[in-house]
Tab-separated table of C-alpha atoms in Angstrom:
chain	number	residue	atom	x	y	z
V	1	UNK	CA	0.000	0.000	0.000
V	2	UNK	CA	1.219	3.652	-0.404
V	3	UNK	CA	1.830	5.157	2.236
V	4	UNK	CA	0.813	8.721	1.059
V	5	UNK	CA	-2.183	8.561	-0.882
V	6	UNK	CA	-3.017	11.540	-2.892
V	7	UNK	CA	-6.115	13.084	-1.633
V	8	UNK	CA	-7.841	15.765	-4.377
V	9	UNK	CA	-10.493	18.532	-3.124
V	10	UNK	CA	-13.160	18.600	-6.307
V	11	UNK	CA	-14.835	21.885	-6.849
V	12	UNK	CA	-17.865	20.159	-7.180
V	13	UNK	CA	-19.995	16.967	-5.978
V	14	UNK	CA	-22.415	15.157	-7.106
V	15	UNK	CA	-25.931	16.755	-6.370
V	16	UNK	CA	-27.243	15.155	-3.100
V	17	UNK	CA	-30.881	13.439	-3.468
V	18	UNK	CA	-33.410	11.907	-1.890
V	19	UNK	CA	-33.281	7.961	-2.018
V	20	UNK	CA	-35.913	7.651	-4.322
V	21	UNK	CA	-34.486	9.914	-6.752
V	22	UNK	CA	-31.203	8.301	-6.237
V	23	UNK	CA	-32.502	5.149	-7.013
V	24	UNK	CA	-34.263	6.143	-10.472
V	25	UNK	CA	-30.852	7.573	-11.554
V	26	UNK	CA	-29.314	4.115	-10.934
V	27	UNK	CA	-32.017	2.326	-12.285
V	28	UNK	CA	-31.404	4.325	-15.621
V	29	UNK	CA	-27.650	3.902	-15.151
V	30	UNK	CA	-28.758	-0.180	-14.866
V	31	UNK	CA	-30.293	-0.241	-17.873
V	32	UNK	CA	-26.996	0.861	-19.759
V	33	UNK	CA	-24.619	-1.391	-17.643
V	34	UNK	CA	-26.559	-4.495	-18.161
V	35	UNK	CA	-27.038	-3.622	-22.156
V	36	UNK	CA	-23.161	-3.239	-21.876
V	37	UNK	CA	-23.135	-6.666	-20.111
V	38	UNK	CA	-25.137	-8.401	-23.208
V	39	UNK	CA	-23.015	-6.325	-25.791
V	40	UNK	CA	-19.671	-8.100	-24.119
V	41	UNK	CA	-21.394	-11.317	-23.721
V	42	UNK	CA	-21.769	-11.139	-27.914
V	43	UNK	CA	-18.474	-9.809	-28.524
V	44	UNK	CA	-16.929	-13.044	-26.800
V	45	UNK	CA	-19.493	-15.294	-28.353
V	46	UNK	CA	-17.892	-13.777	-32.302
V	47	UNK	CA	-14.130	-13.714	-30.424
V	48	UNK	CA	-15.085	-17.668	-29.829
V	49	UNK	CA	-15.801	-18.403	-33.104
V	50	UNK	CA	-12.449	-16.488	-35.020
V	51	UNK	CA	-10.560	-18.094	-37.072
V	52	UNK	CA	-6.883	-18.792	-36.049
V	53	UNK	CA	-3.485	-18.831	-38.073
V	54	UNK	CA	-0.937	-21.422	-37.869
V	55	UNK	CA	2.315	-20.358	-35.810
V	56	UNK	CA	6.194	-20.998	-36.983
V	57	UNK	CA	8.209	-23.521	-34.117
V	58	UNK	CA	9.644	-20.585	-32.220
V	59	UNK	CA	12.256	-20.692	-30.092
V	60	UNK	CA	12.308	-18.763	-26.803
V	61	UNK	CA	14.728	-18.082	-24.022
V	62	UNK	CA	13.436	-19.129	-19.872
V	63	UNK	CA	14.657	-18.689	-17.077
V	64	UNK	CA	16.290	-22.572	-17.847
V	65	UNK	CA	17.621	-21.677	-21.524
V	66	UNK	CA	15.984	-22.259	-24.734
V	67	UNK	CA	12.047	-23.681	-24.569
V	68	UNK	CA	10.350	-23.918	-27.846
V	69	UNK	CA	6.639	-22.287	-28.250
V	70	UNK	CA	4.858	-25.453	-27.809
V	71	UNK	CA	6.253	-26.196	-24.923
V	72	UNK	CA	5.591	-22.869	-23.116
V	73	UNK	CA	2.006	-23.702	-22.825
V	74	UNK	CA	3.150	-26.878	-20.069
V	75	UNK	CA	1.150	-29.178	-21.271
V	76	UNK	CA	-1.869	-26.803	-21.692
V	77	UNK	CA	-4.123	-26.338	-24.606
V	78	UNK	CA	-4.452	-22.385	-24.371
V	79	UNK	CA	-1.919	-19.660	-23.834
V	80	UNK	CA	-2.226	-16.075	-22.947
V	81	UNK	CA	0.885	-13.694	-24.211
V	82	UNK	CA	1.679	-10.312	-22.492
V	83	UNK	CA	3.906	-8.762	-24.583
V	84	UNK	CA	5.766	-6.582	-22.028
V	85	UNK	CA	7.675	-3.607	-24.052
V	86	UNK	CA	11.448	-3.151	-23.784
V	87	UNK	CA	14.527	-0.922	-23.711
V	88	UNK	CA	17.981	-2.802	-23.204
V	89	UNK	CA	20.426	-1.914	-20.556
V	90	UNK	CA	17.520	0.796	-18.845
V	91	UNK	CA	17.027	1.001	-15.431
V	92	UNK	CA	12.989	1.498	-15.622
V	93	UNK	CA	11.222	-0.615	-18.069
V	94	UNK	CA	7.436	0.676	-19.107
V	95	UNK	CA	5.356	1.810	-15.921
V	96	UNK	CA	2.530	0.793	-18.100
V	97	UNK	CA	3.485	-2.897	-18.220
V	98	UNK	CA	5.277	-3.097	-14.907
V	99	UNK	CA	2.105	-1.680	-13.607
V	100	UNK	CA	0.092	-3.174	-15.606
V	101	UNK	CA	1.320	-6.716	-15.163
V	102	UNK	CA	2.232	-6.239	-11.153
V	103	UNK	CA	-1.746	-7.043	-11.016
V	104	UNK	CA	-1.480	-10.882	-11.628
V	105	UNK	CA	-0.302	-12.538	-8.513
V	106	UNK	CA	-2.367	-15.339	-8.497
V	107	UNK	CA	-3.074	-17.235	-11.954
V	108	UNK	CA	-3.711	-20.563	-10.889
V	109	UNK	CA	-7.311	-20.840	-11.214
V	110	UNK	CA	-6.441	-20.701	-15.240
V	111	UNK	CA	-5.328	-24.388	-14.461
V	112	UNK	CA	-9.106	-25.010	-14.498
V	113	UNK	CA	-9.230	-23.633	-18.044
V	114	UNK	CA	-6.523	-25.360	-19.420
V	115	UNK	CA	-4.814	-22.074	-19.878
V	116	UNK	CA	-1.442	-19.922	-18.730
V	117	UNK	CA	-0.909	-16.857	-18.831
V	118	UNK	CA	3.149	-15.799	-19.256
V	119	UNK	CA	5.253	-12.569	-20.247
V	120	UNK	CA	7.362	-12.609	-23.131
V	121	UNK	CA	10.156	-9.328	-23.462
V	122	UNK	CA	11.824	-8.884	-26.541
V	123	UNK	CA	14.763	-8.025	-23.794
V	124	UNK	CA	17.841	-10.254	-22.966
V	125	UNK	CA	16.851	-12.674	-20.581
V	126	UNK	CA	18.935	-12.304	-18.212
V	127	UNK	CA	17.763	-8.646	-17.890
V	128	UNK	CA	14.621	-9.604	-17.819
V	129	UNK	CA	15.024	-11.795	-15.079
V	130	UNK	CA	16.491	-9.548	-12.760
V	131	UNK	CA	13.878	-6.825	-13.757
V	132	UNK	CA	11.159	-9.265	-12.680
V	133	UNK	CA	12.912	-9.780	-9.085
V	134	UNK	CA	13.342	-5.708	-8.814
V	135	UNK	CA	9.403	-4.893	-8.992
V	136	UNK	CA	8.446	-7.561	-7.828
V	137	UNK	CA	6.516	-9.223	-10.558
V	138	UNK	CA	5.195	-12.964	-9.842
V	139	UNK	CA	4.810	-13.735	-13.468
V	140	UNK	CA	6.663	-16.065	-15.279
V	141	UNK	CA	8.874	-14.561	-18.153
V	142	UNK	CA	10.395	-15.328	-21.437
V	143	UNK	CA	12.262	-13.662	-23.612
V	144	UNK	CA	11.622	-13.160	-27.518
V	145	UNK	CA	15.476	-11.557	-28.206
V	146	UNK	CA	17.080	-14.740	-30.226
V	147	UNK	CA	13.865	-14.866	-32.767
V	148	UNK	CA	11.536	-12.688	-34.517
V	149	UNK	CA	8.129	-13.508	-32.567
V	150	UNK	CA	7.485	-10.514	-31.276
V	151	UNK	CA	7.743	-8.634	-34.286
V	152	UNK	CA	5.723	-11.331	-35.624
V	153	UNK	CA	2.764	-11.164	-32.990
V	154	UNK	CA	2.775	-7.195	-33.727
V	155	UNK	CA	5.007	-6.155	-30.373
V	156	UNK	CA	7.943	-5.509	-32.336
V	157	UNK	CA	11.468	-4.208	-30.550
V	158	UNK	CA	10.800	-0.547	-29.735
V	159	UNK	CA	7.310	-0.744	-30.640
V	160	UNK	CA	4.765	-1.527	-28.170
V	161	UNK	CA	2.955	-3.713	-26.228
V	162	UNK	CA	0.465	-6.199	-26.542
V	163	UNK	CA	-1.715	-9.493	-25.480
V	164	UNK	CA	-1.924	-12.435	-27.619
V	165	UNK	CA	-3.534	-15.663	-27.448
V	166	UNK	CA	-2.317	-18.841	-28.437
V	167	UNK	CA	-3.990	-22.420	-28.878
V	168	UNK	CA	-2.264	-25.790	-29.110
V	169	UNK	CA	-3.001	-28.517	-30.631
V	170	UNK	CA	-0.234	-31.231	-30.531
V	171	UNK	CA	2.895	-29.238	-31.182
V	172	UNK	CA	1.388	-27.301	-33.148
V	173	UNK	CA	0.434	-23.742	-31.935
V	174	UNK	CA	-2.283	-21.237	-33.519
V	175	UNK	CA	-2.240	-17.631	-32.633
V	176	UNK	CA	-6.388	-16.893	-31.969
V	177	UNK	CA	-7.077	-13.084	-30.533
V	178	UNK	CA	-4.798	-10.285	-30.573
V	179	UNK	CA	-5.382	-6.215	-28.671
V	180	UNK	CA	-3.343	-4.006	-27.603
V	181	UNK	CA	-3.447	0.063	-26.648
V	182	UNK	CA	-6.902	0.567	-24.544
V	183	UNK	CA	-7.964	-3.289	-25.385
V	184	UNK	CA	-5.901	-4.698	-22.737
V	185	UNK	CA	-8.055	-2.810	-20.124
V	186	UNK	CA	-10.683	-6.010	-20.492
V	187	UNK	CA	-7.499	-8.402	-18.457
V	188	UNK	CA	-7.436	-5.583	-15.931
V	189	UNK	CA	-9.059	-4.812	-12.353
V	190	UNK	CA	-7.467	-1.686	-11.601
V	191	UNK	CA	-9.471	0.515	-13.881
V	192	UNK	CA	-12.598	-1.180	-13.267
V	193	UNK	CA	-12.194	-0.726	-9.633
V	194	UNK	CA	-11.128	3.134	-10.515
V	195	UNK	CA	-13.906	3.646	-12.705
V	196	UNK	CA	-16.550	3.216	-10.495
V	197	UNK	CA	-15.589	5.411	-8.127
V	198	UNK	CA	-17.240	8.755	-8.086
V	199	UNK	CA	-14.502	10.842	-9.753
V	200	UNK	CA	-13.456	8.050	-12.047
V	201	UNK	CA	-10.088	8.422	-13.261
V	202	UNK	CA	-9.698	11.993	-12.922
V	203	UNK	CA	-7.858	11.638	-16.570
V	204	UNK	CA	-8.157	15.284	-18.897
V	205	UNK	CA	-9.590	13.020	-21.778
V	206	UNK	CA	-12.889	11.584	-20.028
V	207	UNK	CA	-16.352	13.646	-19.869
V	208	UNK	CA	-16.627	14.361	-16.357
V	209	UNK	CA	-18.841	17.108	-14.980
V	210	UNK	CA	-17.986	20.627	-14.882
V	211	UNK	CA	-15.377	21.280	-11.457
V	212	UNK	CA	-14.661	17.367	-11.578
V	213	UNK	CA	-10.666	17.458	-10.645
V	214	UNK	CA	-9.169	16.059	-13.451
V	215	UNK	CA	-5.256	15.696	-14.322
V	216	UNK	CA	-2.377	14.687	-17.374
V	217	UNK	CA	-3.775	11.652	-18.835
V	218	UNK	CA	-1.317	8.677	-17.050
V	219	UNK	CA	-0.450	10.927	-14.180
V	220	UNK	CA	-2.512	9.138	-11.377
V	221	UNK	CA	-0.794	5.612	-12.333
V	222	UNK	CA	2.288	4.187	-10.067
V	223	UNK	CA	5.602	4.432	-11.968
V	224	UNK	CA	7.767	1.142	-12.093
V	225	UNK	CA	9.878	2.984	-9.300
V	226	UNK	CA	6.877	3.082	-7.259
V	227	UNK	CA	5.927	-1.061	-7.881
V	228	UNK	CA	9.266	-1.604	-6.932
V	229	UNK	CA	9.196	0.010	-3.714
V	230	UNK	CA	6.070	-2.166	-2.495
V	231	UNK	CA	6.480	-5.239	-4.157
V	232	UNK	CA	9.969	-5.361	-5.532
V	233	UNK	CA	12.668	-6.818	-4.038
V	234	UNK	CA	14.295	-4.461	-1.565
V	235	UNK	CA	10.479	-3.649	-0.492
V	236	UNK	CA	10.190	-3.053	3.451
């Protein structure tokens, strides 16, 4: 937890209600959220039923040397691919992935799916490694350096990041779903649980109401420094 949260005075609250009003305002909000919930609901029905292209026999590098493709999945028919961006030799890697990926702690319950869920760096490996131990992150990495996957899944060296999806079928392995930018909020809780609060996430790009505090888009989010210092490992 930080230990100095940042507390903002708004220049304006909601208006305050009786219940009943309060309570037709939600009931109007419902409508929207649960015609959301049925919109998502299709969207993963047509994501289900995407065609898939076959992948080449990769190579990556683990944490125990060279592991080909097929055999990151251990065993398991599906395979979910963050695509953590990368600058050799830097100190700080992306806040927005070391954030970003800080999140997933506990992943077993994708056992029950038939499914894991790794990071692949188009860093060194031995970089990578210690960068994982530094902020903390309880992922398990791999890196992309020695062969053009990344590139090929559309995370490219000094590009970007991204999520793919993988599916196995023997050895072979077919790349199914692909986002990246503002489509990797769907994997995340953080902004869900920031988006429901009142204020939302005080970013200068959303509609908020007139004297809602607002801020530099990104400027609310913990830096890698800052994941380091509560989950990394010289963390108190």
């Amino acid at each position: 937890m930080m230990t100095n949260p940042v507390t903002t005075q708004p220049a304006a609250l909601p208006p305050v209600v009786d219940d009943a009003t309060w309570r037709a305002a939600l009931d109007d909000l419902r409508r929207r959220e649960k015609a959301a919930t049925r919109e998502l609901d299709a969207i993963a029905a047509q994501r289900r039923r995407l065609p898939m292209v076959r992948m080449p026999d990769y190579t990556l590098i683990g944490e125990h040397g060279p592991v080909r493709l097929a055999d990151v999945f251990e065993g398991r028919s599906q395979l979910i691919v963050y695509n953590h961006m990368w600058t050799d030799g830097a100190e700080w890697q992306c806040g927005g992935c070391t954030g970003f990926t800080s999140q997933f702690t506990r992943l077993e319950f994708l056992d029950n799916y038939d499914a894991r869920f790794v990071i692949v760096t188009n860093g060194p490996i031995e970089e990578a490694l210690a960068y994982r131990t530094k902020v903390g992150n309880k992922m398990t990495w791999y890196s992309s350096s020695e062969s053009s996957f990344g590139a090929d899944v559309d995370a490219a060296p000094g590009e970007g990041f991204a999520v793919n999806v993988f599916l196995r079928d023997g050895d072979a392995v077919y790349r199914t779903w692909h986002t990246n930018g503002r489509g990797t909020e769907q994997l995340s809780h953080s902004f869900a649980l920031i988006d429901v609060l009142p204020w939302g996430r005080q970013e200068e790009w959303q509609d908020s109401p007139e004297g809602w505090p607002q801020r530099p888009t990104y400027s609310g989010w913990l830096d890698s420094p800052d994941i380091a210092r509560v989950y990394g490992s010289d963390a108190e």
